[in-house]
PDB file of N, CA and C in Angstrom:
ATOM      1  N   UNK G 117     212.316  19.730 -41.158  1.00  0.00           N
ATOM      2  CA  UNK G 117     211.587  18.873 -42.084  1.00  0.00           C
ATOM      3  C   UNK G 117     212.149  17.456 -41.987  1.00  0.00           C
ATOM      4  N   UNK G 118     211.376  16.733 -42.193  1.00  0.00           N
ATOM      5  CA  UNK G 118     211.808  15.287 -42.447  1.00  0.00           C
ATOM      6  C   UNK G 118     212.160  14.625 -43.832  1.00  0.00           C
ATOM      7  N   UNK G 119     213.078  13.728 -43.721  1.00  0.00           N
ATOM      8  CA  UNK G 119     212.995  12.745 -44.443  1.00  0.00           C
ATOM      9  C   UNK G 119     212.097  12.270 -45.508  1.00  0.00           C
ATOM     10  N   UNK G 120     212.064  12.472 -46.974  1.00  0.00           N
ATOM     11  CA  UNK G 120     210.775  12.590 -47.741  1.00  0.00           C
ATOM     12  C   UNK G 120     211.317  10.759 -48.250  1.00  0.00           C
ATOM     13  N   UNK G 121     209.863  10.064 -48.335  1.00  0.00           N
ATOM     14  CA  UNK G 121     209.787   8.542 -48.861  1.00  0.00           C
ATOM     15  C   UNK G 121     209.666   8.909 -50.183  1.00  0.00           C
ATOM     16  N   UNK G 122     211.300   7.798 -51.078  1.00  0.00           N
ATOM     17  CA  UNK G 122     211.379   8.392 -52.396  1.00  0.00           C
ATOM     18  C   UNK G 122     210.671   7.189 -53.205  1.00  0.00           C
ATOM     19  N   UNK G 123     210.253   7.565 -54.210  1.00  0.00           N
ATOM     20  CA  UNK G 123     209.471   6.442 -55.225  1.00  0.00           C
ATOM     21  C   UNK G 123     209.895   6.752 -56.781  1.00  0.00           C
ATOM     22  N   UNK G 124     209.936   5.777 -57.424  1.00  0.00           N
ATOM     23  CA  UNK G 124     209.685   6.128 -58.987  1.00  0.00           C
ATOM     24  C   UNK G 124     208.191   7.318 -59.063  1.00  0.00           C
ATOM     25  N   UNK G 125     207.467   7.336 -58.563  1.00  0.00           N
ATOM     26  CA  UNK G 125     206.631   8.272 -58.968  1.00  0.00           C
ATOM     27  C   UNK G 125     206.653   9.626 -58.736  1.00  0.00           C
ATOM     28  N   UNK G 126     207.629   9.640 -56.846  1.00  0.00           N
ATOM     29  CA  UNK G 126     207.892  11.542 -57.040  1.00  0.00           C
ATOM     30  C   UNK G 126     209.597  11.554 -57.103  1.00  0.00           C
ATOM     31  N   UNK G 127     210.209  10.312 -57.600  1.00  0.00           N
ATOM     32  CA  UNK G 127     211.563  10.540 -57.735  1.00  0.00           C
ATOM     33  C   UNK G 127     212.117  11.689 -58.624  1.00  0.00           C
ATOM     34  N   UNK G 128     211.291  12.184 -59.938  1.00  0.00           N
ATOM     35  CA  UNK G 128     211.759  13.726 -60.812  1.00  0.00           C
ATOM     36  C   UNK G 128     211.555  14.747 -60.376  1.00  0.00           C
ATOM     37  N   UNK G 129     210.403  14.831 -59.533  1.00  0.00           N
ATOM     38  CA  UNK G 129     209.783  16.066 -58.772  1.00  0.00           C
ATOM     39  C   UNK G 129     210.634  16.424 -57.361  1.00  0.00           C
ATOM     40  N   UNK G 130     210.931  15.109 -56.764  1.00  0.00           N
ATOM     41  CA  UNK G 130     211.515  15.444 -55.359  1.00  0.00           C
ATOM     42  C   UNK G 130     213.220  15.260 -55.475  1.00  0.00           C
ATOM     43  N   UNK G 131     213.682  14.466 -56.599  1.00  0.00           N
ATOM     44  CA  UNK G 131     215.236  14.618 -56.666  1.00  0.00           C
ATOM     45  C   UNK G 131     215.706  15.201 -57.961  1.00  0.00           C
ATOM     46  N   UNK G 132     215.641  15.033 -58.781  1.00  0.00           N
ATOM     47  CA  UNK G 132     215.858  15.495 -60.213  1.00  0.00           C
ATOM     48  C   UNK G 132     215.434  16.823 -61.016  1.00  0.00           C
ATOM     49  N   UNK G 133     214.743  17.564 -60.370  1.00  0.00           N
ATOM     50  CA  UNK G 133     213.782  18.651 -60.255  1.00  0.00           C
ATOM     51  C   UNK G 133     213.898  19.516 -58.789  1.00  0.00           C
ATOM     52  N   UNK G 134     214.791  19.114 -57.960  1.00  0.00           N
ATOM     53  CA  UNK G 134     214.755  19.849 -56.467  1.00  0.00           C
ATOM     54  C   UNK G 134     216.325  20.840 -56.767  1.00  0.00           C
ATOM     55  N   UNK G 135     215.522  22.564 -56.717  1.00  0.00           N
ATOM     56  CA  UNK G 135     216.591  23.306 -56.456  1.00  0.00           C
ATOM     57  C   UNK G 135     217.396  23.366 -55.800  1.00  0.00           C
ATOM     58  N   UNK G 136     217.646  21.931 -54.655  1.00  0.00           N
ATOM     59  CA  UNK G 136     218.638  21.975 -53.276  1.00  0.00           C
ATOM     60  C   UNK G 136     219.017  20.877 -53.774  1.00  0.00           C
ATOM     61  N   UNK G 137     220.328  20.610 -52.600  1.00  0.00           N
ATOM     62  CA  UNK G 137     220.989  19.555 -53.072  1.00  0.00           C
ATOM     63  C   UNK G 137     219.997  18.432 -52.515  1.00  0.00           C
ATOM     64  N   UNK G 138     220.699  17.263 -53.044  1.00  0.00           N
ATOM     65  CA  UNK G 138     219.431  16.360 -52.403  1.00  0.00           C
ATOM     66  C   UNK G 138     220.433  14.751 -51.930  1.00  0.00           C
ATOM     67  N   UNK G 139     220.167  14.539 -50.458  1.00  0.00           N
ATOM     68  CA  UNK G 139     220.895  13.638 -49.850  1.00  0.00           C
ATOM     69  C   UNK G 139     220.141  12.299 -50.092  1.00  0.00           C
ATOM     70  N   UNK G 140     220.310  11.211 -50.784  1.00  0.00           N
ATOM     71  CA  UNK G 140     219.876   9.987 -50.811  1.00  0.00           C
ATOM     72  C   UNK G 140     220.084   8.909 -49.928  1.00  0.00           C
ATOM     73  N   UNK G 141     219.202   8.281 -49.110  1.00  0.00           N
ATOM     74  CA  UNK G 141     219.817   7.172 -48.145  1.00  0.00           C
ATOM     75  C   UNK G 141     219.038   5.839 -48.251  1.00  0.00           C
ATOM     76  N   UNK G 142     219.757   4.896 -49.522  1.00  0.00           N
ATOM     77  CA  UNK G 142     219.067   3.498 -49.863  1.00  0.00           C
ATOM     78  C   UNK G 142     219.291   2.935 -48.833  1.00  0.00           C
ATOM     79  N   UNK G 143     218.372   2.237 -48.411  1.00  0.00           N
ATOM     80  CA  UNK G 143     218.362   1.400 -47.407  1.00  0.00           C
ATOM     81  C   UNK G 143     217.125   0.318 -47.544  1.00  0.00           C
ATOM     82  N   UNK G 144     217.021  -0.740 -46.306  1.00  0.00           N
ATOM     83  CA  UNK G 144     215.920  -1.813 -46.427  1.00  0.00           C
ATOM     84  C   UNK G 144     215.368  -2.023 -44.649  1.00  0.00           C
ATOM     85  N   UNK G 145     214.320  -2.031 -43.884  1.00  0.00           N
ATOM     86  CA  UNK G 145     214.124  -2.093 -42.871  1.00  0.00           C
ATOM     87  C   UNK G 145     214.875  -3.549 -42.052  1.00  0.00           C
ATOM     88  N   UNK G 146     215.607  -4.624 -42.468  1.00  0.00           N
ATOM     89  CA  UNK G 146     215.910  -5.587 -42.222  1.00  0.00           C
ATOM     90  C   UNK G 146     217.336  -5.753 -42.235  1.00  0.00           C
ATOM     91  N   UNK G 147     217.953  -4.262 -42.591  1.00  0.00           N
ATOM     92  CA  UNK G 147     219.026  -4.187 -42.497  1.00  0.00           C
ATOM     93  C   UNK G 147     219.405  -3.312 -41.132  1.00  0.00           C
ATOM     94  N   UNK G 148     220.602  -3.920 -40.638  1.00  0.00           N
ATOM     95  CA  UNK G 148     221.207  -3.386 -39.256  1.00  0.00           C
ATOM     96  C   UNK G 148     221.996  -1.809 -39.300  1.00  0.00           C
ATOM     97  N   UNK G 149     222.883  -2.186 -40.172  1.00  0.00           N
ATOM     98  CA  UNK G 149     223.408  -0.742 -40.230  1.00  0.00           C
ATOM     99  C   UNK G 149     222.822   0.579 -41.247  1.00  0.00           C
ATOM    100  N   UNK G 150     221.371   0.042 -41.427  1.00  0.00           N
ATOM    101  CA  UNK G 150     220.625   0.732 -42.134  1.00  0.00           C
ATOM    102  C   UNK G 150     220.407   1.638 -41.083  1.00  0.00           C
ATOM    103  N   UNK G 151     219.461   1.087 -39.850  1.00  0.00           N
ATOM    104  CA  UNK G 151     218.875   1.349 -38.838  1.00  0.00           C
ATOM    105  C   UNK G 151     219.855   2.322 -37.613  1.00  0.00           C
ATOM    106  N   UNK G 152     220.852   1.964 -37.845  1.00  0.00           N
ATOM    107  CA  UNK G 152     222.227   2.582 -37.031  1.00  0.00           C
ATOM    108  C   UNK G 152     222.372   4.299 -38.398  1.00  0.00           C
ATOM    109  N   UNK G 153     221.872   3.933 -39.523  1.00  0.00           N
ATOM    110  CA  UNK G 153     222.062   6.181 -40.074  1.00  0.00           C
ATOM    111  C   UNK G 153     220.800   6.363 -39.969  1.00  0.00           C
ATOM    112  N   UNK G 154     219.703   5.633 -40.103  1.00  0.00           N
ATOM    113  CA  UNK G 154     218.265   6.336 -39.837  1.00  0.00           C
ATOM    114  C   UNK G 154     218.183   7.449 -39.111  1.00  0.00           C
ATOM    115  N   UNK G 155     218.214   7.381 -37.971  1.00  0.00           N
ATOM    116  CA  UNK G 155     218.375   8.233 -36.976  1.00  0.00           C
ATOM    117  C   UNK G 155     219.507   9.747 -37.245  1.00  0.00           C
ATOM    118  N   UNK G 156     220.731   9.385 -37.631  1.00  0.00           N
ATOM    119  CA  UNK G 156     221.340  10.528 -38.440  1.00  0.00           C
ATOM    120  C   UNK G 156     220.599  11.195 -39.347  1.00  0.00           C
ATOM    121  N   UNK G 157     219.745  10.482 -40.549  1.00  0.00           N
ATOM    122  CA  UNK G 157     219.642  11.223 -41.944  1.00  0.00           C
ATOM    123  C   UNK G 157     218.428  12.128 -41.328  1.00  0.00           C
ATOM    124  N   UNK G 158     218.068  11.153 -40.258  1.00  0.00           N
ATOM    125  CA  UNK G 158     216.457  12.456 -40.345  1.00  0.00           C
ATOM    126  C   UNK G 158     216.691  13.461 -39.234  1.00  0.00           C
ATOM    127  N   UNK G 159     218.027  13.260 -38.417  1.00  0.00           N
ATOM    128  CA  UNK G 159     218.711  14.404 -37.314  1.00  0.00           C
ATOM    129  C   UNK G 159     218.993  15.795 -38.672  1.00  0.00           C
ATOM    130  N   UNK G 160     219.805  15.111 -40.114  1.00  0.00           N
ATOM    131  CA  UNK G 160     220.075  16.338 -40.698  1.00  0.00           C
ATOM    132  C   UNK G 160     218.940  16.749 -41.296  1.00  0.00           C
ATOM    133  N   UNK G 161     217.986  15.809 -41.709  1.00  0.00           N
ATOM    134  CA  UNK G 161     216.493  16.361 -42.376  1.00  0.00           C
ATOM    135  C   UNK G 161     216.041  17.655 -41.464  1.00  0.00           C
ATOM    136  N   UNK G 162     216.329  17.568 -40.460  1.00  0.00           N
ATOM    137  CA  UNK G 162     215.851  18.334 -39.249  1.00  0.00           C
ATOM    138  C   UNK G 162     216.561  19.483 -39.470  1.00  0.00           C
ATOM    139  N   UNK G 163     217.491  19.882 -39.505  1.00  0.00           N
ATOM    140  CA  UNK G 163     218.755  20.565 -39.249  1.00  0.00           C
ATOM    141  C   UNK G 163     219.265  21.582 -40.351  1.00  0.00           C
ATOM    142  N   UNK G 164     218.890  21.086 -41.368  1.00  0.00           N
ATOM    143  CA  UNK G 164     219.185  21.693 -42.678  1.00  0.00           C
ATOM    144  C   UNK G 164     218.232  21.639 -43.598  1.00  0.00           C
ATOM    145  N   UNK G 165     217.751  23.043 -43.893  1.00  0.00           N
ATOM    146  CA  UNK G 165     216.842  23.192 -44.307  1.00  0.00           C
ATOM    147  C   UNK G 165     217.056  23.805 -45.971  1.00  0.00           C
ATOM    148  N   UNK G 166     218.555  23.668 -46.122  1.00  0.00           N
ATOM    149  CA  UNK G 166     219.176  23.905 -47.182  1.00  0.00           C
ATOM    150  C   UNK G 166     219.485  23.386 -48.413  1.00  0.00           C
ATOM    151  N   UNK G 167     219.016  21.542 -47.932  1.00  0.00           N
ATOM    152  CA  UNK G 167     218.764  20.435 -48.731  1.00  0.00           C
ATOM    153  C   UNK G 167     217.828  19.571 -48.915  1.00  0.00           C
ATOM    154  N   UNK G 168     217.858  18.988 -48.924  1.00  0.00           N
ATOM    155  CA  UNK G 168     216.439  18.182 -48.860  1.00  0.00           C
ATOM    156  C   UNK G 168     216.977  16.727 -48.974  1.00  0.00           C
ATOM    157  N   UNK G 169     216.362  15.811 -47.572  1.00  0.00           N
ATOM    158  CA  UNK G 169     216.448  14.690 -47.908  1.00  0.00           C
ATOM    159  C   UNK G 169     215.992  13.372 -48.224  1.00  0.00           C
ATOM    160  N   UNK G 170     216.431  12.567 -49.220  1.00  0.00           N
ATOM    161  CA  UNK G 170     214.946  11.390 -49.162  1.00  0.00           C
ATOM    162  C   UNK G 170     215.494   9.975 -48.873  1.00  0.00           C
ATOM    163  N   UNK G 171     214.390   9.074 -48.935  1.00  0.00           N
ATOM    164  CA  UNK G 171     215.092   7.789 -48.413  1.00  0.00           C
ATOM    165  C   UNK G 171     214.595   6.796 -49.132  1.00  0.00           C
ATOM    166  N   UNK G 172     215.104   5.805 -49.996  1.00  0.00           N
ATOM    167  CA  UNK G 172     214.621   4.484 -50.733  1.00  0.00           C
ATOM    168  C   UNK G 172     214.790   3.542 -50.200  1.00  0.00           C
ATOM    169  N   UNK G 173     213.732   2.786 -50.028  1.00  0.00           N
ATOM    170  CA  UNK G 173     213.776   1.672 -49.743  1.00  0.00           C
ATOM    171  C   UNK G 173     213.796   0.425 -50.630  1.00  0.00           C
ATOM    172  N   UNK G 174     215.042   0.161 -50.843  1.00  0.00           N
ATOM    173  CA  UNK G 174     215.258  -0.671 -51.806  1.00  0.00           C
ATOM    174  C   UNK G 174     214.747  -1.726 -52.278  1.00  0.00           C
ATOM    175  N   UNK G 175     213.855  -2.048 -51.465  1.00  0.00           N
ATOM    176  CA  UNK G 175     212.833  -3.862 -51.343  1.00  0.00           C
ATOM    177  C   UNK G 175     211.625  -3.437 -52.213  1.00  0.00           C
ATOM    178  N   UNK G 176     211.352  -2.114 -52.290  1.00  0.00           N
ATOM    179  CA  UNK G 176     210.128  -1.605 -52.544  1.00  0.00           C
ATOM    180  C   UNK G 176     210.294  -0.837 -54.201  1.00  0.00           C
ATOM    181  N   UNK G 177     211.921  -0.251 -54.345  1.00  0.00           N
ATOM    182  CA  UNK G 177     212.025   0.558 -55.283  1.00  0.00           C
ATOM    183  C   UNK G 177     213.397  -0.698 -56.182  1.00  0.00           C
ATOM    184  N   UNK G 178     213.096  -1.476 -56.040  1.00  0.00           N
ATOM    185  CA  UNK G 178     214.420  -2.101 -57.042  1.00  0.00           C
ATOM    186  C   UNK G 178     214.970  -1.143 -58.060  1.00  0.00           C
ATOM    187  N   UNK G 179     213.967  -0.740 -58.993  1.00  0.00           N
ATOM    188  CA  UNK G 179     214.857   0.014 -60.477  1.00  0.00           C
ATOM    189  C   UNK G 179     215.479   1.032 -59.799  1.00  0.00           C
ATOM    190  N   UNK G 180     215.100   2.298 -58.938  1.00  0.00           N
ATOM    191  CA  UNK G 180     215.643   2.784 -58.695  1.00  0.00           C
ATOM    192  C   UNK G 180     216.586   2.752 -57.954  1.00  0.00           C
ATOM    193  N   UNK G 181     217.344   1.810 -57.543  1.00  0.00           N
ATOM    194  CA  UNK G 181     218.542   0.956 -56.687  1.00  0.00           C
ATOM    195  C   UNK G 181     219.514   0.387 -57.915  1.00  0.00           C
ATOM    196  N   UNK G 182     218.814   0.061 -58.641  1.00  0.00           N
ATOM    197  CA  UNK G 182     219.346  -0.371 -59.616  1.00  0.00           C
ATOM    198  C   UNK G 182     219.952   0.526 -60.709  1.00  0.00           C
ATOM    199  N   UNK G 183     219.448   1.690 -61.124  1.00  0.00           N
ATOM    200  CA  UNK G 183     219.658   2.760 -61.708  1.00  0.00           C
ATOM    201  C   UNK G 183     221.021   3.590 -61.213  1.00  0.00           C
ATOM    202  N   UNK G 184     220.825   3.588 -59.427  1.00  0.00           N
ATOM    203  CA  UNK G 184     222.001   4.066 -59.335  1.00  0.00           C
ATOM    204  C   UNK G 184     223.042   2.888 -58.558  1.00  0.00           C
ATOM    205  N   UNK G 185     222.919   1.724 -59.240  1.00  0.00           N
ATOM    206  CA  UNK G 185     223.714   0.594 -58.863  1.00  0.00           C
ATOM    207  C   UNK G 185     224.576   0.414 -57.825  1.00  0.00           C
ATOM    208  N   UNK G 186     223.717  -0.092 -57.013  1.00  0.00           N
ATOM    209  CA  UNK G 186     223.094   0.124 -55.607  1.00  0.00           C
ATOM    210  C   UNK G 186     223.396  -1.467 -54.968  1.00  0.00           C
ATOM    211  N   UNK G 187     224.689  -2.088 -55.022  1.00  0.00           N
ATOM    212  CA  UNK G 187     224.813  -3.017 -54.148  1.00  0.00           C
ATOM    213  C   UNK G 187     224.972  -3.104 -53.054  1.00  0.00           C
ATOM    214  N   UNK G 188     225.219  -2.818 -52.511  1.00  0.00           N
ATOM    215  CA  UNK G 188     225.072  -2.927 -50.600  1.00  0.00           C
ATOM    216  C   UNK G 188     223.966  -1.614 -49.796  1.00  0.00           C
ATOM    217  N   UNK G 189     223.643  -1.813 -48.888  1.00  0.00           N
ATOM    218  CA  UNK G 189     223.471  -0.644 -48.212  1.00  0.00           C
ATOM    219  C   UNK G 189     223.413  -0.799 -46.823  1.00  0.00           C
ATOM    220  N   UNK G 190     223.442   0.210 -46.381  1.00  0.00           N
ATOM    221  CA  UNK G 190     223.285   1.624 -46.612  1.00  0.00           C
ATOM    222  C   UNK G 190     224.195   2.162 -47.660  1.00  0.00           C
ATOM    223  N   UNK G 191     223.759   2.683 -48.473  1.00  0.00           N
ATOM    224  CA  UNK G 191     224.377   3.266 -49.170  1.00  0.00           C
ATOM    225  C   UNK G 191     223.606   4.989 -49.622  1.00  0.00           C
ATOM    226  N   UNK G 192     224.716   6.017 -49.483  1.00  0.00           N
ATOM    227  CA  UNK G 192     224.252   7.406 -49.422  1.00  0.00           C
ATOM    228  C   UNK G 192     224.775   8.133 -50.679  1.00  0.00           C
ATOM    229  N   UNK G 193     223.626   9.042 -51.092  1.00  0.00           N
ATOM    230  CA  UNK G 193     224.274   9.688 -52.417  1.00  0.00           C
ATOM    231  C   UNK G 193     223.603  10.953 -52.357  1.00  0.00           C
ATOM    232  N   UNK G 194     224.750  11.647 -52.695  1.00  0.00           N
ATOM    233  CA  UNK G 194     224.150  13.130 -52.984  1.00  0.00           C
ATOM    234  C   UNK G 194     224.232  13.533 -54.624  1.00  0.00           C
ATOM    235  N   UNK G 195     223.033  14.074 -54.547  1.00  0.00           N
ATOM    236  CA  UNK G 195     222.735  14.576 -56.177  1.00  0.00           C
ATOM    237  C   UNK G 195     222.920  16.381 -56.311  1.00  0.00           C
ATOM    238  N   UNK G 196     223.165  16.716 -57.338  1.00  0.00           N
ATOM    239  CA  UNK G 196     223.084  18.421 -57.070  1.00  0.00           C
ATOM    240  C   UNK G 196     222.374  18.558 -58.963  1.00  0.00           C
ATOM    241  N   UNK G 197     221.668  19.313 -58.714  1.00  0.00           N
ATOM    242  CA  UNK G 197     221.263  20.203 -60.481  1.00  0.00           C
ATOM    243  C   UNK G 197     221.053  18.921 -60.955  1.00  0.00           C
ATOM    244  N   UNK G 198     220.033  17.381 -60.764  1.00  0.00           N
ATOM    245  CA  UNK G 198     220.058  15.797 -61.427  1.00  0.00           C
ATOM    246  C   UNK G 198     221.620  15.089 -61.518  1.00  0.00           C
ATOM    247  N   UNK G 199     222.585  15.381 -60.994  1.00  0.00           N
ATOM    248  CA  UNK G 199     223.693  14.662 -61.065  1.00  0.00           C
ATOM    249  C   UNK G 199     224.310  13.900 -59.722  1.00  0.00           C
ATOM    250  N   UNK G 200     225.022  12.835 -59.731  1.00  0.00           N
ATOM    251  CA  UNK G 200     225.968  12.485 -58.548  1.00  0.00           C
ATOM    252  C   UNK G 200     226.551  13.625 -58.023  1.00  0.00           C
ATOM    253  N   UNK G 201     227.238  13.826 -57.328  1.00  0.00           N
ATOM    254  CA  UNK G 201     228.226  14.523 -56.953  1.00  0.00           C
ATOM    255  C   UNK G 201     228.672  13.386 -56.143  1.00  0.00           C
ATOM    256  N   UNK G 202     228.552  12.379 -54.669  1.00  0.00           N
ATOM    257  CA  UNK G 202     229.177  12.172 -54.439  1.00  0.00           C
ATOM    258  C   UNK G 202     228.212  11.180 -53.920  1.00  0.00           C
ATOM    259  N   UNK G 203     229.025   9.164 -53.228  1.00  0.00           N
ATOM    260  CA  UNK G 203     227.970   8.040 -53.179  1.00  0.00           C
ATOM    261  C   UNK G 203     229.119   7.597 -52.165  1.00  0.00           C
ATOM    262  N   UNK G 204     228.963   7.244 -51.069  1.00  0.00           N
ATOM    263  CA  UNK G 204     229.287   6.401 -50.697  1.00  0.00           C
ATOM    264  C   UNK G 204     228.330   5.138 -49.930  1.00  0.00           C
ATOM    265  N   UNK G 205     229.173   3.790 -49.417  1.00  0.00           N
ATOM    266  CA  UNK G 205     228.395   2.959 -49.212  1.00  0.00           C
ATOM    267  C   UNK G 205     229.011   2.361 -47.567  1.00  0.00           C
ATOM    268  N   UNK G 206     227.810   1.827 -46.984  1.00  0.00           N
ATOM    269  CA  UNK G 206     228.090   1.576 -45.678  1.00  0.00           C
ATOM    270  C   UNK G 206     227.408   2.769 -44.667  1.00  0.00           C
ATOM    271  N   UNK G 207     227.227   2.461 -43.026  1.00  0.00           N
ATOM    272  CA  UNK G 207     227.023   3.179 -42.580  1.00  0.00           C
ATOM    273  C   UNK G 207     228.344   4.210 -41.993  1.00  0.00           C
ATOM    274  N   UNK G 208     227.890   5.642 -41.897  1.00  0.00           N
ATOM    275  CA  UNK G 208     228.997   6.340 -41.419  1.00  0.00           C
ATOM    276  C   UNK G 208     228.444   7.375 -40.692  1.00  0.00           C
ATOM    277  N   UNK G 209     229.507   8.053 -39.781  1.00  0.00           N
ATOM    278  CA  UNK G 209     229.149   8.969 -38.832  1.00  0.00           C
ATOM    279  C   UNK G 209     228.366  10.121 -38.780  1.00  0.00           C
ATOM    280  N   UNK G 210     227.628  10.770 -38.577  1.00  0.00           N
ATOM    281  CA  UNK G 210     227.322  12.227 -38.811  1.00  0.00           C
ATOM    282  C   UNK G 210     228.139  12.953 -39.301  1.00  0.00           C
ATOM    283  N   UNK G 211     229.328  13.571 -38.700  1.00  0.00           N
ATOM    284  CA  UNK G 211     230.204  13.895 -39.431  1.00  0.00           C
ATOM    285  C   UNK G 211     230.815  13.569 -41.022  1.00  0.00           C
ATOM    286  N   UNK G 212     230.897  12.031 -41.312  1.00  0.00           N
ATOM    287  CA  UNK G 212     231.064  11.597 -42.392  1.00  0.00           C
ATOM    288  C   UNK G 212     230.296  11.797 -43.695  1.00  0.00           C
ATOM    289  N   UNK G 213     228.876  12.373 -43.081  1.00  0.00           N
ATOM    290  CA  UNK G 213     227.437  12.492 -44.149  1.00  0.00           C
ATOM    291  C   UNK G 213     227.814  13.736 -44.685  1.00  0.00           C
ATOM    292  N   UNK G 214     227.781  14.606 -43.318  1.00  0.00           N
ATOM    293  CA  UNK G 214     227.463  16.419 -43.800  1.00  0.00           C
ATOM    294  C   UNK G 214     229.082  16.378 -44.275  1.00  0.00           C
ATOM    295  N   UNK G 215     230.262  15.377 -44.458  1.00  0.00           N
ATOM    296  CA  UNK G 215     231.042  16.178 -45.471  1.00  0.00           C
ATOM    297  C   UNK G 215     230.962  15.533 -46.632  1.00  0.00           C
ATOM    298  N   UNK G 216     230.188  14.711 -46.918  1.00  0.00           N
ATOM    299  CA  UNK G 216     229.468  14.499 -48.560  1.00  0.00           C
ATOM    300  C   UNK G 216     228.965  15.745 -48.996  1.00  0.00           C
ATOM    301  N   UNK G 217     228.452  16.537 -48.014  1.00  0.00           N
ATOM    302  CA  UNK G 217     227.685  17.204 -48.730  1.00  0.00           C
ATOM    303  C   UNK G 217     228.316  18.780 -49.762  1.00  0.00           C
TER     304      UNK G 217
END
């Protein structure tokens, strides 16, 4: 599966409401090291079918960037049962993602 495009409109249904954990990857198309995990987040979208992952685009979703105060990105967050569990910011390795998780 791929990469689901997150919005204020299916943000309760697809993160806050999802029985799996759920991998977040804010990002903006004009960013460089956005474009350098793209390619990772939707390798694990692929791969694991155990979570579910989505992607904001921050230019498009401000509040929700803002909500989870969201200064730089790339920045990645995993949610479990509507909560953080764990956020980091910057791009990082494959390896570095799946041990957020």
């Amino acid at each position: 599966m791929s990469a689901v495009n997150i919005n204020k409109n299916n943000f309760r249904s697809e993160v806050m409401d999802s029985d799996k954990p759920v991998l977040l990857d804010f990002w903006a198309p004009w960013c460089g090291p956005c474009r350098m995990v793209v390619p990772i987040v939707e390798e694990i979208a692929r791969e694991r079918s155990d979570i579910k992952v989505g992607k904001v685009n921050v230019d498009e979703e401000p509040e929700l960037a803002g909500q989870f105060g969201v200064m730089s990105i790339p920045t990645l967050v995993v949610m479990k049962d509507g909560k953080i569990v764990n956020q980091a910011m910057g791009a990082r390795p494959k390896s570095a993602i799946l041990g957020m998780l």
